[in-house]
Amino acid sequence: MTMRVLLTGAAGFIASHIHRALADAGHEVIALDLMLPAAHGVAATPPPGVHQVDVRDPEGLDAHLHGIDAVCHQAAVVGAGVSAQDAPAYAAHNDLGTAVLLAAMDRAHCHHLVLASSMVVYGEGRYRGVATDFVPGPRSRADLDRGVFDHRAPSGEPLDWTPIDEDAPLRPRSLYAASKVAQEHYALAWATATDSTVTALRYHNVYGDNMPRDTPYSGVAAIFRSALEAGESPRVFEDGCQARDFVHVRDIAAANVAALERPLDSFTTLNVASGHPITINEVATVLAAACGGKAPVVTGEYRSGDVRHIVASPEKARRILGFAATITPDRGLTEFATAPLRAASGTGAPTWR
């Protein structure tokens, strides 16, 4: 059945792919984007068909929510955050923006939301010791400075990662992660209060064509791409053995279409991942080989707040939504090595006023 879908953040990397996927599926899309200078550049104008609206503006939302069947909420300030000074921007755009949107949906009697969440809500991934699962605390600066990157149990035994599922506790360890947890909590409370449905899609590391170029808020795949284009070696932090799941943006778009077309229970969280774990050094190596660039350099550097391993189980999305990613990291990263990227038009840290 054809739907009228309100899509926020529509001029962004991920949402622009969702827009095309929804249109290809025959749905009508009402597209909104604030055109935040940090993401799009100073005085950027919306692409054709995108209305310039701030999700923190109730009147602006009310004007576009009439007759909407579902909302696909992608608007957000992204990235781990460069400094503590980014906190107000995450809280303002991600959390206040979501709260204002939810209130506007209630006024418009729109009861189905698909929310862009993230694997960062988990913090560290899941680890297994000799006999049991184990939840480690944050790594100490002293260990990281000494090049001790892996977690160990209190007994000293090494810990291997194991896939994390949606029932894992939420332990955010960055400003962005804290804001995504808050978004989920607001959405859960709204769904309960209004008898509505929310599907929160916990994206893992998203990459693909039209991804922003190298900025402090870019994903690591784009940062590696930018280094290779400049004739430099990708700089891989720690020892390069950090395990992740990289999921192509076209699969992210397909997951959103599936979630919009198939409302689930009141509040449902789903990992959206490729199901094919890969290390950070392998990502850099595949990209370098695909474009004939310099081999990556493992630097031993680290970034405060980074987690060691985070690998998803995509089983729940397959089981209850019927969604499974189709693009493996090897195939997708090889394509991404020469795919077009967005110009680096941002102007530094996002603002909140």
Short mmCIF file of C-alpha atoms in Angstrom, two decimals:
data_model
loop_
_atom_site.label_atom_id
_atom_site.label_comp_id
_atom_site.label_asym_id
_atom_site.label_seq_id
_atom_site.Cartn_x
_atom_site.Cartn_y
_atom_site.Cartn_z
CA MET A 1 0.00 0.00 0.00
CA THR A 2 1.32 3.42 -0.94
CA MET A 3 2.21 5.63 2.03
CA ARG A 4 2.90 9.32 2.59
CA VAL A 5 6.17 9.37 4.51
CA LEU A 6 7.75 12.38 6.22
CA LEU A 7 11.54 12.03 5.94
CA THR A 8 13.74 14.21 8.15
CA GLY A 9 17.39 14.94 7.40
CA ALA A 10 16.48 14.27 3.78
CA ALA A 11 19.45 16.07 2.23
CA GLY A 12 21.93 13.99 4.23
CA PHE A 13 24.03 11.00 3.22
CA ILE A 14 21.80 8.21 4.52
CA ALA A 15 18.41 9.88 4.07
CA SER A 16 19.08 10.77 0.44
CA HIS A 17 19.41 7.04 -0.27
CA ILE A 18 16.26 6.32 1.75
CA HIS A 19 14.41 8.98 -0.27
CA ARG A 20 15.28 7.22 -3.53
CA ALA A 21 14.41 3.78 -2.15
CA LEU A 22 11.00 4.99 -0.93
CA ALA A 23 10.24 6.65 -4.24
CA ASP A 24 11.30 3.49 -6.12
CA ALA A 25 8.89 1.53 -3.90
CA GLY A 26 6.04 3.84 -4.97
CA HIS A 27 5.69 5.88 -1.76
CA GLU A 28 5.16 9.63 -1.58
CA VAL A 29 7.94 11.38 0.36
CA ILE A 30 7.68 14.72 2.13
CA ALA A 31 11.33 15.65 2.62
CA LEU A 32 12.67 18.01 5.33
CA ASP A 33 16.18 19.17 6.24
CA LEU A 34 17.56 22.04 8.30
CA MET A 35 20.68 22.27 6.08
CA LEU A 36 22.92 22.60 9.14
CA PRO A 37 26.09 24.52 8.12
CA ALA A 38 28.36 21.97 9.83
CA ALA A 39 26.98 19.31 7.49
CA HIS A 40 26.16 21.22 4.31
CA GLY A 41 28.19 24.46 4.40
CA VAL A 42 27.25 28.07 5.03
CA ALA A 43 24.14 29.30 3.20
CA ALA A 44 23.56 25.89 1.58
CA THR A 45 20.19 25.60 -0.14
CA PRO A 46 18.04 22.47 0.00
CA PRO A 47 18.10 20.12 -2.99
CA PRO A 48 15.01 20.16 -5.22
CA GLY A 49 11.98 18.76 -3.42
CA VAL A 50 13.44 19.20 0.09
CA HIS A 51 11.82 21.73 2.44
CA GLN A 52 14.15 23.63 4.79
CA VAL A 53 12.63 22.90 8.20
CA ASP A 54 14.21 22.53 11.63
CA VAL A 55 12.76 19.54 13.54
CA ARG A 56 12.91 21.75 16.64
CA ASP A 57 10.30 24.07 15.05
CA PRO A 58 6.79 22.89 15.99
CA GLU A 59 5.02 25.13 13.49
CA GLY A 60 7.32 24.03 10.68
CA LEU A 61 6.55 20.40 11.44
CA ASP A 62 2.82 20.96 11.78
CA ALA A 63 2.75 22.44 8.29
CA HIS A 64 4.05 19.20 6.76
CA LEU A 65 2.59 16.43 8.94
CA HIS A 66 -1.00 16.64 7.70
CA GLY A 67 -1.99 13.36 6.11
CA ILE A 68 1.33 11.66 6.84
CA ASP A 69 1.15 7.90 7.42
CA ALA A 70 4.61 7.41 8.90
CA VAL A 71 7.75 9.36 9.81
CA CYS A 72 11.28 8.25 9.00
CA HIS A 73 13.47 10.27 11.37
CA GLN A 74 17.05 10.54 10.12
CA ALA A 75 17.90 14.13 11.09
CA ALA A 76 20.78 14.19 13.59
CA VAL A 77 24.16 15.59 14.42
CA VAL A 78 26.45 12.57 13.92
CA GLY A 79 29.95 11.45 14.84
CA ALA A 80 31.51 10.65 18.19
CA GLY A 81 32.07 14.31 19.03
CA VAL A 82 35.37 16.16 18.91
CA SER A 83 35.20 17.74 22.36
CA ALA A 84 32.88 18.24 25.31
CA GLN A 85 31.83 21.52 23.68
CA ASP A 86 29.81 19.48 21.16
CA ALA A 87 27.42 18.26 23.88
CA PRO A 88 24.81 21.05 23.50
CA ALA A 89 24.59 20.41 19.75
CA TYR A 90 23.89 16.70 20.23
CA ALA A 91 21.31 17.42 22.93
CA ALA A 92 19.61 20.20 20.94
CA HIS A 93 19.39 18.62 17.50
CA ASN A 94 19.12 14.93 18.37
CA ASP A 95 17.17 14.90 21.63
CA LEU A 96 15.15 18.11 21.71
CA GLY A 97 14.53 17.69 17.99
CA THR A 98 13.16 14.20 18.51
CA ALA A 99 10.95 15.32 21.41
CA VAL A 100 9.49 18.17 19.34
CA LEU A 101 8.89 15.81 16.41
CA LEU A 102 7.13 13.26 18.60
CA ALA A 103 4.82 15.92 20.02
CA ALA A 104 4.02 17.12 16.50
CA MET A 105 3.27 13.55 15.39
CA ASP A 106 0.82 13.25 18.30
CA ARG A 107 -0.97 16.44 17.20
CA ALA A 108 -1.18 15.09 13.65
CA HIS A 109 -2.40 11.65 14.82
CA CYS A 110 0.54 10.01 13.07
CA HIS A 111 1.35 6.79 14.92
CA HIS A 112 4.25 5.08 13.13
CA LEU A 113 7.89 6.13 13.51
CA VAL A 114 11.07 4.62 12.12
CA LEU A 115 13.99 6.04 14.10
CA ALA A 116 17.63 6.11 13.02
CA SER A 117 19.48 4.78 16.05
CA SER A 118 23.01 3.41 16.23
CA MET A 119 25.14 0.59 17.55
CA VAL A 120 26.93 3.19 19.69
CA VAL A 121 24.13 2.85 22.26
CA TYR A 122 25.75 -0.41 23.41
CA GLY A 123 29.14 1.13 24.20
CA GLU A 124 31.51 -1.82 24.26
CA GLY A 125 30.42 -4.96 22.47
CA ARG A 126 29.87 -8.33 24.07
CA TYR A 127 32.85 -10.39 25.19
CA ARG A 128 33.27 -14.01 26.20
CA GLY A 129 35.78 -15.33 28.68
CA VAL A 130 36.61 -18.96 29.31
CA ALA A 131 33.21 -19.76 30.80
CA THR A 132 30.85 -16.81 30.54
CA ASP A 133 29.99 -13.51 28.89
CA PHE A 134 31.72 -10.52 30.42
CA VAL A 135 31.09 -6.78 30.30
CA PRO A 136 34.38 -4.86 30.58
CA GLY A 137 34.71 -1.30 31.78
CA PRO A 138 36.32 1.48 29.75
CA ARG A 139 39.95 0.90 28.87
CA SER A 140 42.45 2.90 30.91
CA ARG A 141 44.68 5.54 29.37
CA ALA A 142 47.65 3.83 31.00
CA ASP A 143 46.95 0.57 29.13
CA LEU A 144 46.26 2.36 25.86
CA ASP A 145 49.49 4.36 26.17
CA ARG A 146 51.35 1.06 26.63
CA GLY A 147 49.70 -0.44 23.55
CA VAL A 148 47.51 -2.79 25.58
CA PHE A 149 44.30 -2.57 23.59
CA ASP A 150 42.43 -5.79 24.32
CA HIS A 151 40.16 -6.32 27.30
CA ARG A 152 40.90 -8.93 29.92
CA ALA A 153 38.70 -10.42 32.61
CA PRO A 154 39.55 -9.66 36.26
CA SER A 155 41.30 -13.04 36.37
CA GLY A 156 43.60 -11.91 33.58
CA GLU A 157 42.18 -14.20 30.92
CA PRO A 158 41.85 -12.70 27.42
CA LEU A 159 38.36 -11.85 26.20
CA ASP A 160 37.12 -12.68 22.70
CA TRP A 161 34.26 -10.72 21.18
CA THR A 162 30.92 -12.34 20.47
CA PRO A 163 28.01 -10.82 18.49
CA ILE A 164 25.83 -8.44 20.46
CA ASP A 165 22.05 -8.59 20.26
CA GLU A 166 19.33 -6.07 20.98
CA ASP A 167 18.80 -7.24 24.56
CA ALA A 168 22.26 -6.03 25.62
CA PRO A 169 22.36 -3.20 28.19
CA LEU A 170 22.86 0.32 26.87
CA ARG A 171 26.16 1.83 28.01
CA PRO A 172 26.88 4.95 25.89
CA ARG A 173 30.50 6.12 25.91
CA SER A 174 30.40 9.19 23.67
CA LEU A 175 28.30 12.34 23.40
CA TYR A 176 26.67 11.04 20.24
CA ALA A 177 25.91 7.72 21.90
CA ALA A 178 24.29 9.45 24.86
CA SER A 179 22.04 11.41 22.51
CA LYS A 180 20.97 8.27 20.61
CA VAL A 181 20.05 6.50 23.86
CA ALA A 182 17.95 9.52 24.83
CA GLN A 183 16.22 9.44 21.43
CA GLU A 184 15.28 5.81 21.96
CA HIS A 185 13.96 6.54 25.46
CA TYR A 186 11.80 9.44 24.24
CA ALA A 187 10.45 7.28 21.42
CA LEU A 188 9.64 4.41 23.77
CA ALA A 189 7.78 6.72 26.16
CA TRP A 190 5.89 8.32 23.26
CA ALA A 191 4.88 4.95 21.82
CA THR A 192 3.52 3.89 25.21
CA ALA A 193 1.66 7.16 25.80
CA THR A 194 0.08 7.35 22.35
CA ASP A 195 -0.43 3.66 21.50
CA SER A 196 1.96 4.09 18.56
CA THR A 197 4.67 1.97 16.94
CA VAL A 198 8.39 2.71 16.81
CA THR A 199 11.05 0.70 15.04
CA ALA A 200 14.49 1.90 16.13
CA LEU A 201 17.11 0.76 13.63
CA ARG A 202 20.53 0.49 15.24
CA TYR A 203 22.83 1.14 12.31
CA HIS A 204 26.33 -0.25 12.43
CA ASN A 205 29.16 1.41 10.50
CA VAL A 206 27.49 2.88 7.42
CA TYR A 207 29.41 3.66 4.24
CA GLY A 208 28.67 4.13 0.55
CA ASP A 209 28.47 6.54 -2.34
CA ASN A 210 27.73 10.18 -1.51
CA MET A 211 29.30 9.79 1.95
CA PRO A 212 30.83 13.05 3.26
CA ARG A 213 34.53 13.47 2.74
CA ASP A 214 37.09 13.71 5.51
CA THR A 215 35.85 15.81 8.42
CA PRO A 216 36.29 15.22 12.17
CA TYR A 217 32.72 13.83 12.11
CA SER A 218 33.16 11.50 9.12
CA GLY A 219 33.11 7.73 9.33
CA VAL A 220 36.44 5.96 9.21
CA ALA A 221 35.82 4.55 5.71
CA ALA A 222 35.55 8.09 4.30
CA ILE A 223 38.64 9.17 6.25
CA PHE A 224 40.61 6.29 4.73
CA ARG A 225 39.26 7.17 1.26
CA SER A 226 40.38 10.77 1.63
CA ALA A 227 43.89 9.71 2.63
CA LEU A 228 44.17 7.40 -0.37
CA GLU A 229 42.94 10.10 -2.75
CA ALA A 230 45.64 12.40 -1.39
CA GLY A 231 48.29 9.79 -2.15
CA GLU A 232 48.78 8.97 1.52
CA SER A 233 48.58 5.76 3.51
CA PRO A 234 45.43 5.29 5.59
CA ARG A 235 46.35 5.70 9.26
CA VAL A 236 44.92 2.83 11.28
CA PHE A 237 44.61 3.42 15.02
CA GLU A 238 45.47 0.95 17.78
CA ASP A 239 46.69 -2.33 16.29
CA GLY A 240 44.06 -2.42 13.55
CA CYS A 241 42.39 -5.52 14.99
CA GLN A 242 39.26 -3.70 16.19
CA ALA A 243 36.28 -5.75 14.97
CA ARG A 244 33.32 -3.94 13.45
CA ASP A 245 30.41 -4.53 11.09
CA PHE A 246 30.30 -2.29 8.02
CA VAL A 247 26.91 -2.05 6.33
CA HIS A 248 26.32 -0.43 2.95
CA VAL A 249 24.00 2.57 2.77
CA ARG A 250 21.82 0.84 0.16
CA ASP A 251 21.13 -1.90 2.69
CA ILE A 252 20.35 0.77 5.30
CA ALA A 253 17.83 2.28 2.88
CA ALA A 254 16.24 -1.12 2.25
CA ALA A 255 15.91 -1.71 6.01
CA ASN A 256 14.11 1.60 6.43
CA VAL A 257 11.66 0.82 3.64
CA ALA A 258 10.95 -2.58 5.21
CA ALA A 259 10.41 -1.02 8.66
CA LEU A 260 8.07 1.63 7.27
CA GLU A 261 6.02 -0.90 5.33
CA ARG A 262 5.79 -3.35 8.23
CA PRO A 263 5.03 -1.77 11.62
CA LEU A 264 6.05 -4.04 14.48
CA ASP A 265 5.20 -3.99 18.17
CA SER A 266 4.92 -0.81 20.22
CA PHE A 267 8.70 -0.31 20.46
CA THR A 268 11.17 -2.56 18.65
CA THR A 269 14.93 -2.24 18.33
CA LEU A 270 16.79 -3.92 15.49
CA ASN A 271 20.46 -4.18 14.60
CA VAL A 272 21.07 -3.28 10.97
CA ALA A 273 24.35 -4.86 9.98
CA SER A 274 25.95 -6.85 7.19
CA GLY A 275 26.49 -9.93 9.35
CA HIS A 276 30.08 -10.14 8.08
CA PRO A 277 32.54 -8.82 10.71
CA ILE A 278 35.71 -7.11 9.53
CA THR A 279 38.64 -5.45 11.26
CA ILE A 280 39.56 -1.81 10.81
CA ASN A 281 42.88 -2.77 9.23
CA GLU A 282 41.04 -5.02 6.77
CA VAL A 283 38.81 -2.09 5.80
CA ALA A 284 41.85 0.05 5.04
CA THR A 285 43.56 -2.80 3.18
CA VAL A 286 40.54 -3.53 0.95
CA LEU A 287 40.17 0.17 0.08
CA ALA A 288 43.87 0.58 -0.68
CA ALA A 289 43.97 -2.49 -2.91
CA ALA A 290 40.79 -1.52 -4.77
CA CYS A 291 42.11 1.90 -5.76
CA GLY A 292 45.79 1.00 -6.12
CA GLY A 293 46.74 3.23 -3.20
CA LYS A 294 49.38 3.03 -0.51
CA ALA A 295 49.13 0.27 2.04
CA PRO A 296 47.73 1.26 5.44
CA VAL A 297 49.99 2.16 8.34
CA VAL A 298 49.09 0.84 11.79
CA THR A 299 50.01 3.71 14.12
CA GLY A 300 49.24 2.51 17.65
CA GLU A 301 47.45 5.81 18.25
CA TYR A 302 44.06 5.76 19.92
CA ARG A 303 41.05 7.99 20.29
CA SER A 304 39.61 8.55 23.74
CA GLY A 305 36.20 6.92 24.14
CA ASP A 306 36.62 4.44 21.28
CA VAL A 307 35.48 0.90 22.04
CA ARG A 308 37.59 -2.13 21.22
CA HIS A 309 35.11 -4.40 19.46
CA ILE A 310 31.43 -4.04 18.54
CA VAL A 311 29.92 -6.65 16.23
CA ALA A 312 26.18 -7.09 15.76
CA SER A 313 23.89 -10.04 15.48
CA PRO A 314 21.47 -9.22 12.61
CA GLU A 315 19.28 -12.26 13.36
CA LYS A 316 16.35 -10.39 14.91
CA ALA A 317 15.90 -8.12 11.87
CA ARG A 318 15.95 -11.15 9.61
CA ARG A 319 13.48 -13.04 11.77
CA ILE A 320 10.83 -10.41 12.50
CA LEU A 321 11.27 -7.86 9.71
CA GLY A 322 12.36 -10.16 6.92
CA PHE A 323 15.38 -7.95 6.28
CA ALA A 324 18.90 -9.17 5.54
CA ALA A 325 21.72 -7.13 4.09
CA THR A 326 22.78 -8.16 0.59
CA ILE A 327 26.12 -6.35 0.20
CA THR A 328 29.15 -7.90 1.89
CA PRO A 329 31.93 -5.58 3.12
CA ASP A 330 34.43 -6.99 0.61
CA ARG A 331 32.12 -6.20 -2.29
CA GLY A 332 30.81 -2.93 -0.92
CA LEU A 333 34.18 -1.51 0.15
CA THR A 334 35.72 -2.42 -3.20
CA GLU A 335 32.95 -0.44 -4.90
CA PHE A 336 33.26 2.37 -2.34
CA ALA A 337 36.97 2.80 -3.10
CA THR A 338 36.11 4.68 -6.30
CA ALA A 339 32.53 5.80 -5.57
CA PRO A 340 31.69 9.54 -5.61
CA LEU A 341 31.82 11.31 -2.24
CA ARG A 342 30.26 14.54 -1.03
CA ALA A 343 32.38 17.66 -1.03
CA ALA A 344 33.81 18.57 2.37
CA SER A 345 31.57 21.61 2.70
CA GLY A 346 31.10 21.59 6.46
CA THR A 347 32.34 24.49 8.53
CA GLY A 348 33.53 22.86 11.72
CA ALA A 349 31.64 21.86 14.83
CA PRO A 350 27.83 21.94 14.81
CA THR A 351 26.09 24.70 16.71
CA TRP A 352 22.95 24.37 18.78
CA ARG A 353 21.41 27.86 18.61
#
